C-alpha cells in the first residue's frame, strides 16, 4: 500500500536560512509525488509535482524538490526562506489511478 | 481563487442545528472529495465521489451526509453534531481517478460546534 511519511512535524528556521522538509514514500510501482502548502485558514495549494523525467523539480515561491528513487524520498528545499513562507507543508503521493495519500504535515516557522 | 469554491467560509452551529456546506467547481473535474482537518491531526479523507457516485466512505458517522447532485457540486449536510466535529472541512476535486494532476482544493469551511 502507498504510504507517505513526513519525518518532521515542526521545523523552526531563521529568515534567509536554507530549509529542507523531508518526505519518504513507499510504493512498489511508479509514483506521482506532490508538495502542497497551507496558510492559516486556507486550503492546500500546489507547490510542485514530480511525474517523470528530471529528478529535480522546481515549483512556485522558490521551492524545489528532488526525487530520489533509491532512497524513496522527495525532500522539499528552499535556499533562503522568508517570513511569508511560514505555513504547513504536505507531501502527497499516488499511483496512476486511485487516491492521493497525504503525509502528516510539517509546520515551517520562519523567525526574524 | 483556485477554481474550487466553498461556502460558507465560517460556520458556528449548535449541536441540535442542521446546516450544509457547499462546494462548487467548474474545472471540468468529475471526482470530488471531502476532507476533515482537525488541529494537530492528519488530514482525514471522509468521502469520495466519482462521476456523482459515492465510491468511498471512511467510517464517517451518519451525522455527516454527503450529496453530489452533479459533477460540479458537492454538499455536506450536517445534523446533531458534537463539539469534536469542530474542524476545517476541505473540499477538493480532480479529473476522475487520475492522480497525475493532483487535487485542487477549496479554501475550506471553518466549523465550530457549540
PDB file of C-alpha atoms in Angstrom:
ATOM      1  CA  UNK A   1       0.000   0.000   0.000  1.00  0.00           C
ATOM      2  CA  UNK A   2       1.073   3.519  -0.729  1.00  0.00           C
ATOM      3  CA  UNK A   3       2.229   5.496   2.305  1.00  0.00           C
ATOM      4  CA  UNK A   4       3.828   8.899   2.726  1.00  0.00           C
ATOM      5  CA  UNK A   5       5.820   9.875   5.807  1.00  0.00           C
ATOM      6  CA  UNK A   6       6.936  13.364   6.695  1.00  0.00           C
ATOM      7  CA  UNK A   7       9.802  12.996   9.103  1.00  0.00           C
ATOM      8  CA  UNK A   8       9.464  16.304  10.950  1.00  0.00           C
ATOM      9  CA  UNK A   9       6.259  17.650  12.454  1.00  0.00           C
ATOM     10  CA  UNK A  10       7.767  21.093  13.070  1.00  0.00           C
ATOM     11  CA  UNK A  11      10.760  22.892  11.561  1.00  0.00           C
ATOM     12  CA  UNK A  12      11.821  26.261  13.007  1.00  0.00           C
ATOM     13  CA  UNK A  13      14.296  28.298  10.987  1.00  0.00           C
ATOM     14  CA  UNK A  14      15.580  31.863  10.828  1.00  0.00           C
ATOM     15  CA  UNK A  15      14.796  34.171   7.949  1.00  0.00           C
ATOM     16  CA  UNK A  16      17.196  33.876   4.978  1.00  0.00           C
ATOM     17  CA  UNK A  17      18.446  30.469   6.159  1.00  0.00           C
ATOM     18  CA  UNK A  18      18.067  27.370   3.954  1.00  0.00           C
ATOM     19  CA  UNK A  19      15.449  24.792   4.799  1.00  0.00           C
ATOM     20  CA  UNK A  20      14.723  21.150   3.947  1.00  0.00           C
ATOM     21  CA  UNK A  21      11.427  19.428   4.691  1.00  0.00           C
ATOM     22  CA  UNK A  22      11.718  15.671   4.492  1.00  0.00           C
ATOM     23  CA  UNK A  23       9.315  13.228   2.889  1.00  0.00           C
ATOM     24  CA  UNK A  24       9.617   9.488   2.314  1.00  0.00           C
ATOM     25  CA  UNK A  25       7.224   7.350   0.361  1.00  0.00           C
ATOM     26  CA  UNK A  26       6.670   3.656  -0.102  1.00  0.00           C
ATOM     27  CA  UNK A  27       5.430   2.099  -3.265  1.00  0.00           C
ATOM     28  CA  UNK A  28       6.192  -0.856  -5.469  1.00  0.00           C
ATOM     29  CA  UNK A  29       5.040   0.913  -8.612  1.00  0.00           C
ATOM     30  CA  UNK A  30       5.687   4.232 -10.315  1.00  0.00           C
ATOM     31  CA  UNK A  31       4.512   7.162  -8.269  1.00  0.00           C
ATOM     32  CA  UNK A  32       3.489  10.726  -8.710  1.00  0.00           C
ATOM     33  CA  UNK A  33       4.637  12.970  -5.873  1.00  0.00           C
ATOM     34  CA  UNK A  34       3.425  16.381  -4.780  1.00  0.00           C
ATOM     35  CA  UNK A  35       4.135  19.089  -2.255  1.00  0.00           C
ATOM     36  CA  UNK A  36       1.316  21.337  -1.074  1.00  0.00           C
ATOM     37  CA  UNK A  37       1.411  24.423   1.159  1.00  0.00           C
ATOM     38  CA  UNK A  38      -1.355  25.525   3.505  1.00  0.00           C
ATOM     39  CA  UNK A  39      -1.502  29.003   5.002  1.00  0.00           C
ATOM     40  CA  UNK A  40      -3.667  29.530   8.122  1.00  0.00           C
ATOM     41  CA  UNK A  41      -7.377  29.007   7.482  1.00  0.00           C
ATOM     42  CA  UNK A  42      -6.780  28.316   3.811  1.00  0.00           C
ATOM     43  CA  UNK A  43      -6.940  25.246   1.597  1.00  0.00           C
ATOM     44  CA  UNK A  44      -3.946  23.369   0.257  1.00  0.00           C
ATOM     45  CA  UNK A  45      -2.135  24.972  -2.666  1.00  0.00           C
ATOM     46  CA  UNK A  46       0.078  23.003  -5.045  1.00  0.00           C
ATOM     47  CA  UNK A  47       3.781  23.947  -4.771  1.00  0.00           C
ATOM     48  CA  UNK A  48       5.255  21.422  -7.202  1.00  0.00           C
ATOM     49  CA  UNK A  49       4.916  17.906  -8.511  1.00  0.00           C
ATOM     50  CA  UNK A  50       7.072  15.097  -9.829  1.00  0.00           C
ATOM     51  CA  UNK A  51       5.586  12.996 -12.609  1.00  0.00           C
ATOM     52  CA  UNK A  52       8.609  11.680 -14.525  1.00  0.00           C
ATOM     53  CA  UNK A  53      11.840  12.854 -16.146  1.00  0.00           C
ATOM     54  CA  UNK A  54      14.258  15.161 -14.353  1.00  0.00           C
ATOM     55  CA  UNK A  55      14.525  14.300 -10.684  1.00  0.00           C
ATOM     56  CA  UNK A  56      14.903  17.948  -9.671  1.00  0.00           C
ATOM     57  CA  UNK A  57      11.575  19.707  -9.756  1.00  0.00           C
ATOM     58  CA  UNK A  58      11.156  23.444  -9.399  1.00  0.00           C
ATOM     59  CA  UNK A  59       7.984  24.957  -8.006  1.00  0.00           C
ATOM     60  CA  UNK A  60       6.477  28.259  -7.019  1.00  0.00           C
ATOM     61  CA  UNK A  61       7.879  30.670  -4.433  1.00  0.00           C
ATOM     62  CA  UNK A  62      11.471  29.479  -4.982  1.00  0.00           C
ATOM     63  CA  UNK A  63      10.896  25.942  -3.690  1.00  0.00           C
ATOM     64  CA  UNK A  64      12.352  22.842  -5.304  1.00  0.00           C
ATOM     65  CA  UNK A  65      12.281  19.131  -4.557  1.00  0.00           C
ATOM     66  CA  UNK A  66      14.416  16.184  -5.546  1.00  0.00           C
ATOM     67  CA  UNK A  67      13.019  12.767  -6.346  1.00  0.00           C
ATOM     68  CA  UNK A  68      15.366  10.038  -5.129  1.00  0.00           C
ATOM     69  CA  UNK A  69      14.173   6.612  -6.162  1.00  0.00           C
ATOM     70  CA  UNK A  70      16.867   4.637  -4.343  1.00  0.00           C
ATOM     71  CA  UNK A  71      16.076   6.363  -1.058  1.00  0.00           C
ATOM     72  CA  UNK A  72      12.332   6.629  -1.790  1.00  0.00           C
ATOM     73  CA  UNK A  73      12.472  10.271  -0.810  1.00  0.00           C
ATOM     74  CA  UNK A  74      11.074  13.533  -2.120  1.00  0.00           C
ATOM     75  CA  UNK A  75      12.513  16.269   0.078  1.00  0.00           C
ATOM     76  CA  UNK A  76      11.477  19.900  -0.325  1.00  0.00           C
ATOM     77  CA  UNK A  77      14.132  22.621  -0.210  1.00  0.00           C
ATOM     78  CA  UNK A  78      14.479  26.367  -0.352  1.00  0.00           C
ATOM     79  CA  UNK A  79      17.879  28.084  -0.234  1.00  0.00           C
ATOM     80  CA  UNK A  80      16.674  31.195   1.615  1.00  0.00           C
ATOM     81  CA  UNK A  81      13.338  31.410   3.408  1.00  0.00           C
ATOM     82  CA  UNK A  82      11.161  34.428   4.113  1.00  0.00           C
ATOM     83  CA  UNK A  83       8.765  35.169   6.952  1.00  0.00           C
ATOM     84  CA  UNK A  84       5.949  34.669   4.460  1.00  0.00           C
ATOM     85  CA  UNK A  85       6.964  31.004   3.997  1.00  0.00           C
ATOM     86  CA  UNK A  86       5.609  30.250   7.460  1.00  0.00           C
ATOM     87  CA  UNK A  87       2.910  27.657   6.783  1.00  0.00           C
ATOM     88  CA  UNK A  88       2.155  23.947   6.931  1.00  0.00           C
ATOM     89  CA  UNK A  89       3.560  21.795   4.143  1.00  0.00           C
ATOM     90  CA  UNK A  90       2.138  18.474   2.986  1.00  0.00           C
ATOM     91  CA  UNK A  91       3.792  15.796   0.901  1.00  0.00           C
ATOM     92  CA  UNK A  92       1.462  13.534  -1.096  1.00  0.00           C
ATOM     93  CA  UNK A  93       1.833  10.594  -3.436  1.00  0.00           C
ATOM     94  CA  UNK A  94      -0.251   8.407  -5.675  1.00  0.00           C
ATOM     95  CA  UNK A  95      -0.115   5.835  -8.428  1.00  0.00           C
ATOM     96  CA  UNK A  96      -1.769   6.236 -11.809  1.00  0.00           C
ATOM     97  CA  UNK A  97      -5.280   5.583 -10.546  1.00  0.00           C
ATOM     98  CA  UNK A  98      -6.741   5.941  -7.113  1.00  0.00           C
ATOM     99  CA  UNK A  99      -6.411   8.384  -4.312  1.00  0.00           C
ATOM    100  CA  UNK A 100      -3.613  10.636  -3.246  1.00  0.00           C
ATOM    101  CA  UNK A 101      -2.079   9.699   0.085  1.00  0.00           C
ATOM    102  CA  UNK A 102      -1.038  12.659   2.240  1.00  0.00           C
ATOM    103  CA  UNK A 103       1.681  12.869   4.844  1.00  0.00           C
ATOM    104  CA  UNK A 104       1.018  14.200   8.311  1.00  0.00           C
ATOM    105  CA  UNK A 105       2.229  17.695   7.516  1.00  0.00           C
ATOM    106  CA  UNK A 106       5.250  19.763   8.593  1.00  0.00           C
ATOM    107  CA  UNK A 107       4.799  23.165  10.183  1.00  0.00           C
ATOM    108  CA  UNK A 108       7.518  25.519   8.979  1.00  0.00           C
ATOM    109  CA  UNK A 109       8.030  28.556  11.211  1.00  0.00           C
ATOM    110  CA  UNK A 110      10.366  31.273   9.963  1.00  0.00           C
ATOM    111  CA  UNK A 111      11.705  33.547  12.689  1.00  0.00           C
ATOM    112  CA  UNK A 112      13.065  37.057  12.062  1.00  0.00           C
TER     113      UNK A 112
ATOM    114  CA  UNK B   1      -9.009  31.653  -6.313  1.00  0.00           C
ATOM    115  CA  UNK B   2      -8.270  28.016  -7.070  1.00  0.00           C
ATOM    116  CA  UNK B   3     -11.362  27.161  -9.058  1.00  0.00           C
ATOM    117  CA  UNK B   4     -12.928  25.295  -6.137  1.00  0.00           C
ATOM    118  CA  UNK B   5     -15.259  27.480  -4.080  1.00  0.00           C
ATOM    119  CA  UNK B   6     -16.501  26.553  -0.629  1.00  0.00           C
ATOM    120  CA  UNK B   7     -19.277  28.308   1.269  1.00  0.00           C
ATOM    121  CA  UNK B   8     -19.658  29.422   3.914  1.00  0.00           C
ATOM    122  CA  UNK B   9     -16.087  30.199   4.990  1.00  0.00           C
ATOM    123  CA  UNK B  10     -17.046  30.146   8.652  1.00  0.00           C
ATOM    124  CA  UNK B  11     -19.952  28.435  10.403  1.00  0.00           C
ATOM    125  CA  UNK B  12     -20.949  28.283  14.040  1.00  0.00           C
ATOM    126  CA  UNK B  13     -23.731  25.879  14.870  1.00  0.00           C
ATOM    127  CA  UNK B  14     -25.383  24.373  17.895  1.00  0.00           C
ATOM    128  CA  UNK B  15     -25.475  20.650  18.453  1.00  0.00           C
ATOM    129  CA  UNK B  16     -29.167  20.471  17.511  1.00  0.00           C
ATOM    130  CA  UNK B  17     -28.888  22.528  14.327  1.00  0.00           C
ATOM    131  CA  UNK B  18     -28.954  21.333  10.732  1.00  0.00           C
ATOM    132  CA  UNK B  19     -26.672  23.043   8.260  1.00  0.00           C
ATOM    133  CA  UNK B  20     -24.995  22.317   4.925  1.00  0.00           C
ATOM    134  CA  UNK B  21     -21.566  23.003   3.496  1.00  0.00           C
ATOM    135  CA  UNK B  22     -21.325  23.662  -0.207  1.00  0.00           C
ATOM    136  CA  UNK B  23     -18.507  23.053  -2.664  1.00  0.00           C
ATOM    137  CA  UNK B  24     -18.538  24.105  -6.315  1.00  0.00           C
ATOM    138  CA  UNK B  25     -16.016  23.646  -9.119  1.00  0.00           C
ATOM    139  CA  UNK B  26     -16.102  24.481 -12.804  1.00  0.00           C
ATOM    140  CA  UNK B  27     -12.791  22.898 -13.733  1.00  0.00           C
ATOM    141  CA  UNK B  28     -14.357  20.015 -15.625  1.00  0.00           C
ATOM    142  CA  UNK B  29     -13.305  17.602 -12.897  1.00  0.00           C
ATOM    143  CA  UNK B  30     -15.538  14.638 -12.140  1.00  0.00           C
ATOM    144  CA  UNK B  31     -14.121  13.395  -8.849  1.00  0.00           C
ATOM    145  CA  UNK B  32     -14.746  15.307  -5.639  1.00  0.00           C
ATOM    146  CA  UNK B  33     -13.603  14.784  -2.074  1.00  0.00           C
ATOM    147  CA  UNK B  34     -14.430  15.896   1.467  1.00  0.00           C
ATOM    148  CA  UNK B  35     -11.600  16.104   3.989  1.00  0.00           C
ATOM    149  CA  UNK B  36     -11.682  16.936   7.697  1.00  0.00           C
ATOM    150  CA  UNK B  37      -8.711  18.760   9.173  1.00  0.00           C
ATOM    151  CA  UNK B  38      -8.573  18.954  12.957  1.00  0.00           C
ATOM    152  CA  UNK B  39      -5.886  20.673  14.987  1.00  0.00           C
ATOM    153  CA  UNK B  40      -2.747  18.570  15.384  1.00  0.00           C
ATOM    154  CA  UNK B  41      -4.219  15.664  13.387  1.00  0.00           C
ATOM    155  CA  UNK B  42      -3.518  14.421   9.858  1.00  0.00           C
ATOM    156  CA  UNK B  43      -5.899  15.149   7.039  1.00  0.00           C
ATOM    157  CA  UNK B  44      -8.830  12.734   7.209  1.00  0.00           C
ATOM    158  CA  UNK B  45     -10.473  11.677   3.966  1.00  0.00           C
ATOM    159  CA  UNK B  46     -14.213  11.475   4.614  1.00  0.00           C
ATOM    160  CA  UNK B  47     -15.919  10.844   1.284  1.00  0.00           C
ATOM    161  CA  UNK B  48     -15.010  10.369  -2.366  1.00  0.00           C
ATOM    162  CA  UNK B  49     -17.394  10.897  -5.262  1.00  0.00           C
ATOM    163  CA  UNK B  50     -16.581   9.794  -8.774  1.00  0.00           C
ATOM    164  CA  UNK B  51     -18.970  10.618 -11.614  1.00  0.00           C
ATOM    165  CA  UNK B  52     -21.547  11.627  -8.998  1.00  0.00           C
ATOM    166  CA  UNK B  53     -21.446   8.246  -7.260  1.00  0.00           C
ATOM    167  CA  UNK B  54     -20.078   7.804  -3.770  1.00  0.00           C
ATOM    168  CA  UNK B  55     -17.120   5.458  -4.056  1.00  0.00           C
ATOM    169  CA  UNK B  56     -15.675   5.797  -0.606  1.00  0.00           C
ATOM    170  CA  UNK B  57     -16.978   6.438   2.879  1.00  0.00           C
ATOM    171  CA  UNK B  58     -14.289   6.175   5.512  1.00  0.00           C
ATOM    172  CA  UNK B  59     -16.353   5.158   8.527  1.00  0.00           C
ATOM    173  CA  UNK B  60     -17.784   8.621   8.868  1.00  0.00           C
ATOM    174  CA  UNK B  61     -20.627   8.987  11.431  1.00  0.00           C
ATOM    175  CA  UNK B  62     -24.097   9.252   9.962  1.00  0.00           C
ATOM    176  CA  UNK B  63     -24.484  12.794  11.300  1.00  0.00           C
ATOM    177  CA  UNK B  64     -22.446  13.739   8.202  1.00  0.00           C
ATOM    178  CA  UNK B  65     -24.380  13.163   4.989  1.00  0.00           C
ATOM    179  CA  UNK B  66     -22.804  13.967   1.600  1.00  0.00           C
ATOM    180  CA  UNK B  67     -24.656  14.760  -1.583  1.00  0.00           C
ATOM    181  CA  UNK B  68     -23.350  15.141  -5.127  1.00  0.00           C
ATOM    182  CA  UNK B  69     -26.210  16.263  -7.428  1.00  0.00           C
ATOM    183  CA  UNK B  70     -23.872  16.786 -10.400  1.00  0.00           C
ATOM    184  CA  UNK B  71     -20.164  16.747 -11.139  1.00  0.00           C
ATOM    185  CA  UNK B  72     -19.787  20.454 -10.307  1.00  0.00           C
ATOM    186  CA  UNK B  73     -21.402  20.498  -6.882  1.00  0.00           C
ATOM    187  CA  UNK B  74     -20.816  18.691  -3.621  1.00  0.00           C
ATOM    188  CA  UNK B  75     -22.613  19.198  -0.329  1.00  0.00           C
ATOM    189  CA  UNK B  76     -22.017  18.028   3.197  1.00  0.00           C
ATOM    190  CA  UNK B  77     -25.187  18.020   5.275  1.00  0.00           C
ATOM    191  CA  UNK B  78     -24.665  18.284   9.000  1.00  0.00           C
ATOM    192  CA  UNK B  79     -27.040  17.416  11.821  1.00  0.00           C
ATOM    193  CA  UNK B  80     -26.749  16.713  15.530  1.00  0.00           C
ATOM    194  CA  UNK B  81     -23.033  17.404  15.543  1.00  0.00           C
ATOM    195  CA  UNK B  82     -20.710  17.101  18.518  1.00  0.00           C
ATOM    196  CA  UNK B  83     -18.092  19.607  19.702  1.00  0.00           C
ATOM    197  CA  UNK B  84     -15.324  17.264  18.485  1.00  0.00           C
ATOM    198  CA  UNK B  85     -16.649  17.786  14.964  1.00  0.00           C
ATOM    199  CA  UNK B  86     -15.279  21.329  15.054  1.00  0.00           C
ATOM    200  CA  UNK B  87     -12.628  21.472  12.339  1.00  0.00           C
ATOM    201  CA  UNK B  88     -11.698  22.866   8.951  1.00  0.00           C
ATOM    202  CA  UNK B  89     -13.618  20.996   6.241  1.00  0.00           C
ATOM    203  CA  UNK B  90     -11.891  20.942   2.893  1.00  0.00           C
ATOM    204  CA  UNK B  91     -13.321  20.095  -0.482  1.00  0.00           C
ATOM    205  CA  UNK B  92     -11.103  19.006  -3.374  1.00  0.00           C
ATOM    206  CA  UNK B  93     -11.596  17.913  -6.952  1.00  0.00           C
ATOM    207  CA  UNK B  94      -9.612  16.073  -9.602  1.00  0.00           C
ATOM    208  CA  UNK B  95     -10.002  14.598 -13.096  1.00  0.00           C
ATOM    209  CA  UNK B  96     -11.620  11.236 -12.437  1.00  0.00           C
ATOM    210  CA  UNK B  97      -9.289   8.633 -10.999  1.00  0.00           C
ATOM    211  CA  UNK B  98      -6.131  10.272 -12.270  1.00  0.00           C
ATOM    212  CA  UNK B  99      -3.662  11.278  -9.599  1.00  0.00           C
ATOM    213  CA  UNK B 100      -1.342  12.655 -12.313  1.00  0.00           C
ATOM    214  CA  UNK B 101      -2.952  16.089 -11.953  1.00  0.00           C
ATOM    215  CA  UNK B 102      -3.119  16.162  -8.177  1.00  0.00           C
ATOM    216  CA  UNK B 103      -6.076  17.646  -6.379  1.00  0.00           C
ATOM    217  CA  UNK B 104      -7.380  21.202  -6.432  1.00  0.00           C
ATOM    218  CA  UNK B 105      -8.557  22.323  -3.005  1.00  0.00           C
ATOM    219  CA  UNK B 106     -11.037  24.928  -1.890  1.00  0.00           C
ATOM    220  CA  UNK B 107     -10.283  27.346   0.945  1.00  0.00           C
ATOM    221  CA  UNK B 108     -12.311  25.340   3.420  1.00  0.00           C
ATOM    222  CA  UNK B 109     -15.153  25.944   5.846  1.00  0.00           C
ATOM    223  CA  UNK B 110     -14.137  26.553   9.453  1.00  0.00           C
ATOM    224  CA  UNK B 111     -16.851  24.825  11.501  1.00  0.00           C
ATOM    225  CA  UNK B 112     -17.356  25.441  15.194  1.00  0.00           C
ATOM    226  CA  UNK B 113     -19.892  23.342  17.073  1.00  0.00           C
ATOM    227  CA  UNK B 114     -21.083  24.873  20.321  1.00  0.00           C
TER     228      UNK B 114
END
